[in-house]
mmCIF file of C-alpha atoms and ligand atoms in Angstrom:
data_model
loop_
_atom_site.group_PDB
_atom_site.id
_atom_site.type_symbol
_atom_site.label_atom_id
_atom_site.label_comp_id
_atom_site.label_asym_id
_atom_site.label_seq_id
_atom_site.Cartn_x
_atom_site.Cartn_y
_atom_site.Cartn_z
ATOM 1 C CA UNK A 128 0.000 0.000 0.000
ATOM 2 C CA UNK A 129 1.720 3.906 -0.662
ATOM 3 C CA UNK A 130 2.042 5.497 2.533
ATOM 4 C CA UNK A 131 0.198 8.512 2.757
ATOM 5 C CA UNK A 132 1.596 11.550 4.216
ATOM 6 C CA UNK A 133 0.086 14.830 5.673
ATOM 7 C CA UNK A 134 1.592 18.092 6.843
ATOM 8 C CA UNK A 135 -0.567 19.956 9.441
ATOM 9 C CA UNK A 136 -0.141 23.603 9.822
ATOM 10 C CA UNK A 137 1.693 24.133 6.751
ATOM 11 C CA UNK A 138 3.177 27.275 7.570
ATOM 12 C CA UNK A 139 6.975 28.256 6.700
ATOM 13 C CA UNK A 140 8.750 24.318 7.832
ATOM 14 C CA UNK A 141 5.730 22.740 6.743
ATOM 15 C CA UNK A 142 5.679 24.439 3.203
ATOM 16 C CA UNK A 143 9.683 23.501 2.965
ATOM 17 C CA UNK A 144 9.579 19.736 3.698
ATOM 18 C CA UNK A 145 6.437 19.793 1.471
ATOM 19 C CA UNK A 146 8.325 21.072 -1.281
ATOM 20 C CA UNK A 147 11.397 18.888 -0.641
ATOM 21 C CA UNK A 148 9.236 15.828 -0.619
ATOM 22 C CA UNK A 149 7.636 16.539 -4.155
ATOM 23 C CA UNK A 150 11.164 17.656 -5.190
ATOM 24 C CA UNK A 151 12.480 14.028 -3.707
ATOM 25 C CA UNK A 152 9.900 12.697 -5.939
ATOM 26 C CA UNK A 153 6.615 12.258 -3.681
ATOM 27 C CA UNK A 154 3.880 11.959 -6.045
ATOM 28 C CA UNK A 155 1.586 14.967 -5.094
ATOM 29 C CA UNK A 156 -1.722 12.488 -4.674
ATOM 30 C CA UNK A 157 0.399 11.357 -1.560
ATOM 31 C CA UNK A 158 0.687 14.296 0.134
ATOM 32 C CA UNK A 159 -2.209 15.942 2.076
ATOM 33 C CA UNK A 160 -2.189 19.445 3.880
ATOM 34 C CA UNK A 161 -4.071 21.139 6.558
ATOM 35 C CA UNK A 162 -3.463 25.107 7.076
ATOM 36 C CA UNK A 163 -5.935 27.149 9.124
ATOM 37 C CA UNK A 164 -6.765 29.853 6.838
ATOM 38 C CA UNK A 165 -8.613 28.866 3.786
ATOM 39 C CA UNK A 166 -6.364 31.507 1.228
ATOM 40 C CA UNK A 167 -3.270 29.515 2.844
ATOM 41 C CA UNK A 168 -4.698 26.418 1.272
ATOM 42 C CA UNK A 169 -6.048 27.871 -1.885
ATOM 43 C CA UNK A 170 -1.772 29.432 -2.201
ATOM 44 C CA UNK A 171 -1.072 25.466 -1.371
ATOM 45 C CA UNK A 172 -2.890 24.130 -3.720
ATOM 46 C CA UNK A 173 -2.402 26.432 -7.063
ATOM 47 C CA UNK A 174 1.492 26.187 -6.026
ATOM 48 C CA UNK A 175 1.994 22.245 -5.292
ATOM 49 C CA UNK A 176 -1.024 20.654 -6.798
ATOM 50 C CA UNK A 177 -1.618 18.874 -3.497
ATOM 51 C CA UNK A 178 -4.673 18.238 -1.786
ATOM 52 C CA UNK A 179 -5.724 20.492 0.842
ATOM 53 C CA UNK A 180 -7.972 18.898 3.845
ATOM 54 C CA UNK A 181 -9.329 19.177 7.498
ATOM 55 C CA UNK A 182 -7.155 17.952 10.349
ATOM 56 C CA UNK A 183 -10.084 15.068 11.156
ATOM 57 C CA UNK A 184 -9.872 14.068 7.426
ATOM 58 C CA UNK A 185 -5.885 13.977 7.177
ATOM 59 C CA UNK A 186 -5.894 12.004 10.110
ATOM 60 C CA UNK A 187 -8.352 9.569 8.754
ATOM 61 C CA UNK A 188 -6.759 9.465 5.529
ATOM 62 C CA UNK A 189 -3.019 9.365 6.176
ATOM 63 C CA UNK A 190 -0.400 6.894 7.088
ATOM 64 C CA UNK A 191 1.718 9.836 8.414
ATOM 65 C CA UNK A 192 0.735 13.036 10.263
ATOM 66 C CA UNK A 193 3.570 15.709 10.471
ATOM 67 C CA UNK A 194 2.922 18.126 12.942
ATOM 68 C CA UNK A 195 4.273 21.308 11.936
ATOM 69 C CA UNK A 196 2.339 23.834 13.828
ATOM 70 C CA UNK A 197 3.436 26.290 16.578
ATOM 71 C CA UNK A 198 4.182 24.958 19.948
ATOM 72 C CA UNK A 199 1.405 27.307 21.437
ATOM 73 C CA UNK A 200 -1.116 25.844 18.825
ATOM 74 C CA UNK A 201 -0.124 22.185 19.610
ATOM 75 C CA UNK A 202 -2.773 21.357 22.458
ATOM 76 C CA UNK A 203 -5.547 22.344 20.340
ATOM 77 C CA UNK A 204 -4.279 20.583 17.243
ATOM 78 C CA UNK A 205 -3.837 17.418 19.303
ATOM 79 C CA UNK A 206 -7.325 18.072 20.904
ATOM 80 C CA UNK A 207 -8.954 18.233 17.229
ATOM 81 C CA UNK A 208 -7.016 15.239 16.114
ATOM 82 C CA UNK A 209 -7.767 12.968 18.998
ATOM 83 C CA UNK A 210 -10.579 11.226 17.972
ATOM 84 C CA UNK A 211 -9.759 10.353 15.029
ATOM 85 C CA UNK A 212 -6.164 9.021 15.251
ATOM 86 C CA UNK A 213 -5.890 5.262 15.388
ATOM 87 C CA UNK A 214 -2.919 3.992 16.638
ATOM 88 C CA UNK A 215 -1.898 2.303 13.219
ATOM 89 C CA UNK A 216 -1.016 6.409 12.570
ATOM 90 C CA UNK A 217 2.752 7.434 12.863
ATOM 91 C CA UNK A 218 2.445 11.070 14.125
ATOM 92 C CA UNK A 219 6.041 13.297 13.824
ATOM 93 C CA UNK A 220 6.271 16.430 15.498
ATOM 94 C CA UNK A 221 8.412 19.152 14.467
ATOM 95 C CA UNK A 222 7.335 21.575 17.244
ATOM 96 C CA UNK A 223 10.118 23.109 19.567
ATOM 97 C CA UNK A 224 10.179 22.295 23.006
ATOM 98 C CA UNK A 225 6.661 19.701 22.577
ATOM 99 C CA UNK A 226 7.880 16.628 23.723
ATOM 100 C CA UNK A 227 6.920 13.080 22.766
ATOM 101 C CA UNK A 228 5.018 12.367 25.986
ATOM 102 C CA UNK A 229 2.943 15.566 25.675
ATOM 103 C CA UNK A 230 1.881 14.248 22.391
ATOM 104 C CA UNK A 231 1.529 10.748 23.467
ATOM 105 C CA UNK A 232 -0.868 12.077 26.467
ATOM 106 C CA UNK A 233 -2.987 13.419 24.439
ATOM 107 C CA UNK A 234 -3.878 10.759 21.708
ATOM 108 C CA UNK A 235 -5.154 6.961 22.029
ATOM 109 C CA UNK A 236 -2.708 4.931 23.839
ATOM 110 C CA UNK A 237 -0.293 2.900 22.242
ATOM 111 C CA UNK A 238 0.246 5.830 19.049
ATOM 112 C CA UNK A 239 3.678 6.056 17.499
ATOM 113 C CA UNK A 240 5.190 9.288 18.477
ATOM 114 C CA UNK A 241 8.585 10.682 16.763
ATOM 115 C CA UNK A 242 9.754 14.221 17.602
ATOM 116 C CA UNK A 243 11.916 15.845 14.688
ATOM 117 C CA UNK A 244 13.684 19.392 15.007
ATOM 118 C CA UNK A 245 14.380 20.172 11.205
ATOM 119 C CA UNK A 246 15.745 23.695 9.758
ATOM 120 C CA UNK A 247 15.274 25.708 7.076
ATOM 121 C CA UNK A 248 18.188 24.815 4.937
ATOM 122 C CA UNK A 249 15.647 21.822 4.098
ATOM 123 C CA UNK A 250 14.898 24.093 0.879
ATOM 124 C CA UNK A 251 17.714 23.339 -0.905
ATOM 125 C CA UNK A 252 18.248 19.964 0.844
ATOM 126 C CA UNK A 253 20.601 20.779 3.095
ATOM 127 C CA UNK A 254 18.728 20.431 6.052
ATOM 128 C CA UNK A 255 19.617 18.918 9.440
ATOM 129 C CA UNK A 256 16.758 17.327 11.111
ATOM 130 C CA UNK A 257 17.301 15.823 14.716
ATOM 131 C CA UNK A 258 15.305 12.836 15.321
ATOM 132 C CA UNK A 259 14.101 11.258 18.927
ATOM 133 C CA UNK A 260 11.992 7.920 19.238
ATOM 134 C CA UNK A 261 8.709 8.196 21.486
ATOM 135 C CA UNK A 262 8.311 5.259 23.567
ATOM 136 C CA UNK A 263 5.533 3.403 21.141
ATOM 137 C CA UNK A 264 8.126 4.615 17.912
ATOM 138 C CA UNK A 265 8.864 0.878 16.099
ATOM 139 C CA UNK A 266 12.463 0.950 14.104
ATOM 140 C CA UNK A 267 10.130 0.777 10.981
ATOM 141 C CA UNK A 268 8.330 4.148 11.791
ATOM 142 C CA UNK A 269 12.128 5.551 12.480
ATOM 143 C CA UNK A 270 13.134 4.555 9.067
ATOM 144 C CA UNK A 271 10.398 6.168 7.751
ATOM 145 C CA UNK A 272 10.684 9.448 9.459
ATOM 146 C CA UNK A 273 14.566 9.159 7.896
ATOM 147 C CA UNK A 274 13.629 8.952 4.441
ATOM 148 C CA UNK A 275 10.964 11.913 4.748
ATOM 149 C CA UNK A 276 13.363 14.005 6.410
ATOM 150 C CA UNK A 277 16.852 12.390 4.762
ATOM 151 C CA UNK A 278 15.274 13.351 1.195
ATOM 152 C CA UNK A 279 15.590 17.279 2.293
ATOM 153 C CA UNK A 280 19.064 16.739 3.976
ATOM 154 C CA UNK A 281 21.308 15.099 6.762
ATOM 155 C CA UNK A 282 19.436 13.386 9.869
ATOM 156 C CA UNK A 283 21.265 12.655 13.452
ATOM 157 C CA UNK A 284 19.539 10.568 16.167
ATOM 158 C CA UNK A 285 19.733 11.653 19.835
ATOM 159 C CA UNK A 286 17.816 10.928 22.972
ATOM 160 C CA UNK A 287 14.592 13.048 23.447
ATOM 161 C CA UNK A 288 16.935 14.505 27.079
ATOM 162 C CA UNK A 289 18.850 16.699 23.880
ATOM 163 C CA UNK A 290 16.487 17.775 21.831
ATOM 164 C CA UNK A 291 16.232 21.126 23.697
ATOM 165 C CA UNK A 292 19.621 21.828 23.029
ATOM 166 C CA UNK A 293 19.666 20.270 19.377
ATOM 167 C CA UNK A 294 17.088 22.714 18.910
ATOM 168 C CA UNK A 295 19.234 25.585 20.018
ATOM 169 C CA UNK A 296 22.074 24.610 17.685
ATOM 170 C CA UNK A 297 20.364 23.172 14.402
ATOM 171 C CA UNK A 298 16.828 24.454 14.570
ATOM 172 C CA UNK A 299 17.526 28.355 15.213
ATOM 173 C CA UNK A 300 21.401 28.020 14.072
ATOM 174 C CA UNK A 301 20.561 28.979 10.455
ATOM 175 C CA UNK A 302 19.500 32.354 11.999
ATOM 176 C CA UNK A 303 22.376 33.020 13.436
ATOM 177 C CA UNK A 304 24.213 32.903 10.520
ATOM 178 C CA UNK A 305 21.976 35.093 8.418
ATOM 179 C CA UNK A 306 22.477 37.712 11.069
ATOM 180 C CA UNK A 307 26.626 37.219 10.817
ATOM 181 C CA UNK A 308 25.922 37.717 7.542
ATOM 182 C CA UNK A 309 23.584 41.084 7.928
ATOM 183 C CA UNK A 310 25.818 42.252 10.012
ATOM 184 C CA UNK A 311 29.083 41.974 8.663
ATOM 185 C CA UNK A 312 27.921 43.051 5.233
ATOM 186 C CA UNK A 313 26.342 46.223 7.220
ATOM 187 C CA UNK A 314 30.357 46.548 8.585
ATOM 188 C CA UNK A 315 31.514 46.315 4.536
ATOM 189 C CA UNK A 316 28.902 49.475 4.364
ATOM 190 C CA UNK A 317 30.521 51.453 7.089
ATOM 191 C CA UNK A 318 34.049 50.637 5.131
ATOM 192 C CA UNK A 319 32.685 51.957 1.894
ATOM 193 C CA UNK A 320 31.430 49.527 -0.450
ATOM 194 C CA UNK A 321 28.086 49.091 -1.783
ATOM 195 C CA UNK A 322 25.491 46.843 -0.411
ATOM 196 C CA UNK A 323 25.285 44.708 -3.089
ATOM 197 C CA UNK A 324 29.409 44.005 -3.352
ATOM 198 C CA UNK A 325 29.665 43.934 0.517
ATOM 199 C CA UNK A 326 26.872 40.943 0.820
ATOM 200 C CA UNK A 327 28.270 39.066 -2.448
ATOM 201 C CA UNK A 328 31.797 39.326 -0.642
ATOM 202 C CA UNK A 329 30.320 38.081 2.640
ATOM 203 C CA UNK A 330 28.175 35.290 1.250
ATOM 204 C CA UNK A 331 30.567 33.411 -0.414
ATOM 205 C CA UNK A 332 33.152 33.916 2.342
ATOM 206 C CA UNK A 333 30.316 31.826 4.091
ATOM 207 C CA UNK A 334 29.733 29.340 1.524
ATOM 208 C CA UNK A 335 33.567 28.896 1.208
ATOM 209 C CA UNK A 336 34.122 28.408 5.516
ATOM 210 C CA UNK A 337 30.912 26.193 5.315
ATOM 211 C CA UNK A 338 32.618 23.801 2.184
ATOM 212 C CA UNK A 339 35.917 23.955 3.972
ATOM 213 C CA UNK A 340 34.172 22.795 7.499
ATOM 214 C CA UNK A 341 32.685 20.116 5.916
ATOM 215 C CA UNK A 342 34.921 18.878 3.512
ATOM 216 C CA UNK A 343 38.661 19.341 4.530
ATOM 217 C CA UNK A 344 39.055 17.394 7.718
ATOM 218 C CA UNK A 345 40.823 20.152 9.906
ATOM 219 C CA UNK A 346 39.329 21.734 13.098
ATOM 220 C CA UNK A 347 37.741 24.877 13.135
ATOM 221 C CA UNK A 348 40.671 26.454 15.122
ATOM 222 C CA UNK A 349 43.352 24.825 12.367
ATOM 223 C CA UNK A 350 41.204 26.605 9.627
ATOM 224 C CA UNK A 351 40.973 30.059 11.472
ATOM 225 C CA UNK A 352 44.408 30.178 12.651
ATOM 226 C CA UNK A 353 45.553 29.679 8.538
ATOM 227 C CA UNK A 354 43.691 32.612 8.212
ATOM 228 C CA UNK A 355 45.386 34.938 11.236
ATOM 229 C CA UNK A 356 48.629 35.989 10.142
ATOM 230 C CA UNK A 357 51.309 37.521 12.261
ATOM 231 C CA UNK A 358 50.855 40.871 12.665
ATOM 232 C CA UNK A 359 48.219 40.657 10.165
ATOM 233 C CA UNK A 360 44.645 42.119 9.649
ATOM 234 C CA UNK A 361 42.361 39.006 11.119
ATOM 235 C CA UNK A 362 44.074 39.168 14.698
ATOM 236 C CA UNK A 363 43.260 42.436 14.898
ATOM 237 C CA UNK A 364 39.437 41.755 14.493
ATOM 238 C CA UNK A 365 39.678 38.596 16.474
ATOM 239 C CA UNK A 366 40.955 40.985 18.981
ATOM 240 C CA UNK A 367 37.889 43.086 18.636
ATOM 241 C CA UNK A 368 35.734 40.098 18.999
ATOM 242 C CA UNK A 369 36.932 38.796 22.138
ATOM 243 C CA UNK A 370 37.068 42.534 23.410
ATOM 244 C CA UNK A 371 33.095 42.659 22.937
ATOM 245 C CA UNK A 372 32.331 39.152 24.142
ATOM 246 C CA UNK A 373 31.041 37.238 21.545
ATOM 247 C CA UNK A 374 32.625 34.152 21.870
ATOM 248 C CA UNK A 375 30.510 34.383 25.568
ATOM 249 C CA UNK A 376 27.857 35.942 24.457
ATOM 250 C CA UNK A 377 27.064 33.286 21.673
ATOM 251 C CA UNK A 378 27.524 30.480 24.529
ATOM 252 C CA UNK A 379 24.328 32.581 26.208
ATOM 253 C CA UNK A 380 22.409 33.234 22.810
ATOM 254 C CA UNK A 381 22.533 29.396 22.720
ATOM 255 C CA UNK A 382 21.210 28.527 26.395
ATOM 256 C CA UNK A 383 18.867 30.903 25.720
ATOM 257 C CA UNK A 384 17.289 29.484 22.655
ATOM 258 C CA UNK A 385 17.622 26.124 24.185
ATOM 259 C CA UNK A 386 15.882 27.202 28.063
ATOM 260 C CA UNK A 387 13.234 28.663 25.509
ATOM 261 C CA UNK A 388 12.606 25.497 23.628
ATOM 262 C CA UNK A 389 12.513 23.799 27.739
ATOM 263 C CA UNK A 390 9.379 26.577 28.673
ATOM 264 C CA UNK A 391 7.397 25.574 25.384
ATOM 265 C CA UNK A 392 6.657 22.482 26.790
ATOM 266 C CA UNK A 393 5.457 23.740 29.535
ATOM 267 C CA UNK A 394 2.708 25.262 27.390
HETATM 268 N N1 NDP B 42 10.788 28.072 11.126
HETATM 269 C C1 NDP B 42 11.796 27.245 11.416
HETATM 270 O O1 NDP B 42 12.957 27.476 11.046
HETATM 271 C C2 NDP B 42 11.531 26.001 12.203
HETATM 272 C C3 NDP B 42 10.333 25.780 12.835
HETATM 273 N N2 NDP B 42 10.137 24.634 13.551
HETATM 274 C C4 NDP B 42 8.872 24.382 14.209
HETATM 275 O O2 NDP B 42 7.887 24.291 13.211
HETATM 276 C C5 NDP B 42 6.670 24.782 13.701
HETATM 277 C C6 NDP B 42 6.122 25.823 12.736
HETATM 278 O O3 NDP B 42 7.014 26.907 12.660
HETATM 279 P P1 NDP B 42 6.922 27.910 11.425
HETATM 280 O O4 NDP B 42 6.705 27.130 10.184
HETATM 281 O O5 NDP B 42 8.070 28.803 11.558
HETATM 282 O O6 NDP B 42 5.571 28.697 11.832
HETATM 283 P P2 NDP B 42 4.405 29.194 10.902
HETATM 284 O O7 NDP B 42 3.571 30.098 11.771
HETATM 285 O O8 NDP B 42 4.935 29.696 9.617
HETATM 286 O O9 NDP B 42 3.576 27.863 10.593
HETATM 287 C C7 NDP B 42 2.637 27.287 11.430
HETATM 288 C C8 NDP B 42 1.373 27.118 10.640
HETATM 289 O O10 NDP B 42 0.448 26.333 11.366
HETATM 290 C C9 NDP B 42 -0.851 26.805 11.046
HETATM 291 N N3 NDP B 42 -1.778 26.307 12.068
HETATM 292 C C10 NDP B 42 -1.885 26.628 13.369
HETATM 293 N N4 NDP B 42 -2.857 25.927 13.970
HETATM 294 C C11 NDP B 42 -3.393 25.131 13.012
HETATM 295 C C12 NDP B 42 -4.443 24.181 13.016
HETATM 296 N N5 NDP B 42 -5.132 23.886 14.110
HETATM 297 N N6 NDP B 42 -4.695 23.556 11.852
HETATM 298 C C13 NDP B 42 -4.033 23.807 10.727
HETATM 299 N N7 NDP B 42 -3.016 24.716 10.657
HETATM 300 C C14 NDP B 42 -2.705 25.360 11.801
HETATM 301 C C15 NDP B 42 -0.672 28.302 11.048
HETATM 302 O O11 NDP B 42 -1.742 28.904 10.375
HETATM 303 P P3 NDP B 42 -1.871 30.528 10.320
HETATM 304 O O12 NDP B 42 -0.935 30.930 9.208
HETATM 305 O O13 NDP B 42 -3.286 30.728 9.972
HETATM 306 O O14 NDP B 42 -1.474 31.027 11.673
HETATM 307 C C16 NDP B 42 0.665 28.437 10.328
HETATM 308 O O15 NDP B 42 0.512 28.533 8.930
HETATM 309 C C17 NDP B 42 6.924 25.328 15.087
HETATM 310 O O16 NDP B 42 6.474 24.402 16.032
HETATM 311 C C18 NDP B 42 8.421 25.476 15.154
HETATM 312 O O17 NDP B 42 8.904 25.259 16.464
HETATM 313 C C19 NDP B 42 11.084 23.652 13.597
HETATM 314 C C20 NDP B 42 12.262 23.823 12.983
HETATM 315 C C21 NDP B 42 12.627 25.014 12.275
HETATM 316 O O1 LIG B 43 12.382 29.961 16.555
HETATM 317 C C1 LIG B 43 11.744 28.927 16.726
HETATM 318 O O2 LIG B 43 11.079 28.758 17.763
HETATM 319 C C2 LIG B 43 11.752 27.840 15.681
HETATM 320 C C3 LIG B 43 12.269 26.542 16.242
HETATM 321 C C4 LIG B 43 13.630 26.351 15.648
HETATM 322 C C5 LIG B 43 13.711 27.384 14.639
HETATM 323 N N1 LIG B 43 12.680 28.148 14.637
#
């Protein structure tokens, strides 16, 4: 039998692993969506050809339910959903902070229960999406998560316990970057070059540290240091950087994001 899949709450993540999945090859009668507004679905629709539905009749009518609203909106979702999800439904969550349990409390006992943190970089499949098992989650309902998610990306497993802080690093960390990236390029401004020059120069600088991360084998320290040389013009902003904290204040950014993803649980 195909398998099914919905997205529910197709906002900005569900939109991008909808698209990845019909880029992957998903045949479009596969793939049902739920939004809240109706124009949301109607935008669905004309752009993906994919069926648009009510959360009762994606649950009765797919294998797969992907969760992919907001953590606030979670307890209501669950609390439409409820009667109508049999346990022979997989249900993946990609909701920061919502745990497994929270999910599991709320629909027939027994349901199979994965939580996945994904990122944006799912767009042009280069995604990371962190996977956790909920206690009813068989190995066969883990693969399956993996090749959803794996078609738009890379996927690690961890224990549910580090999801919080997963979420902190791989969730939000494509954020962080675009803001290196706003900022530095506003820094190329105050040295007198155009906009436009300034952020070419700065994006591939990015793109070029990302390839080299990735691809050459040496630490992160090796790669800066080869850039730092004596008496040179790098130590002198490295010297700047330390001098404003932001080594420190990056480790706080990141408990931050990750004591935030802790208190949406908590409703
Ligand atoms: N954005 C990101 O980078 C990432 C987000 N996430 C997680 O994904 C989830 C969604 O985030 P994001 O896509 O940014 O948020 P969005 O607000 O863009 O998407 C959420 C969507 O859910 C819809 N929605 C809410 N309640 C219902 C309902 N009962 N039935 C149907 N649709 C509903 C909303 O509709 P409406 O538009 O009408 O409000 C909205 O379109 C969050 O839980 C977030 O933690 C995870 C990883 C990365
Ligand atoms: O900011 C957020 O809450 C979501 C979760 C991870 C990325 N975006």
């Amino acid at each position: 039998m195909t398998q099914k899949v919905a997205v529910l709450g197709t906002g900005k993540i569900g939109e991008a692993l909808l698209s990845g999945m019909l880029r992957a090859g998903w045949a479009p009668e596969n793939l049902l969506v739920t939004t809240r507004r109706p124009e949301r679905a109607a935008e669905l629709r004309e752009r993906y050809g994919v069926e648009t539905v009510t959360n009762p009749d994606a649950a009765k009518r797919a294998d797969t339910l992907i969760l992919a609203c907001k953590p606030q909106d979670m307890g209501k979702l669950l609390e439409e959903l409820a009667p109508h999800v049999t346990t022979d439904r997989l249900i993946i969550s990609a909701a920061a902070g919502i745990t497994t349990s929270f999910i599991e409390d709320r629909l027939a006992e027994g349901t199979p229960v994965i939580r996945v943190m994904p990122n944006t970089p799912v767009l042009v499949d280069e995604g990371m999406s962190v996977i956790s098992a909920g206690s009813h989650a068989t190995p066969a309902a883990l693969t399956h998560a993996e090749e959803i998610f794996g078609a738009v990306g890379k996927t690690l497993h961890v224990p549910e316990s580090q999801q919080d802080a997963c979420t902190a690093l791989s969730g939000s960390g494509p954020a962080y970057f675009f803001y290196l990236v706003e900022a530095m390029t506003d820094a190329g401004i105050l040295l007198g070059l155009p906009r436009d020059k300034a952020h070419d120069l700065i994006v591939q600088a990015a793109i070029g540290a990302a390839v080299m991360l990735r691809d050459s084998g040496e630490h992160p320290v090796k790669l800066r240091e080869n850039v730092t040389s004596p008496a040179g013009t790098t130590i002198n902003a490295i010297r700047e950087l330390e001098n404003h904290g932001v080594r420190a204040a990056l480790l706080s950014a990141l408990e931050a994001a990750r004591d935030r993803s802790r208190e949406l649980a908590a409703g």
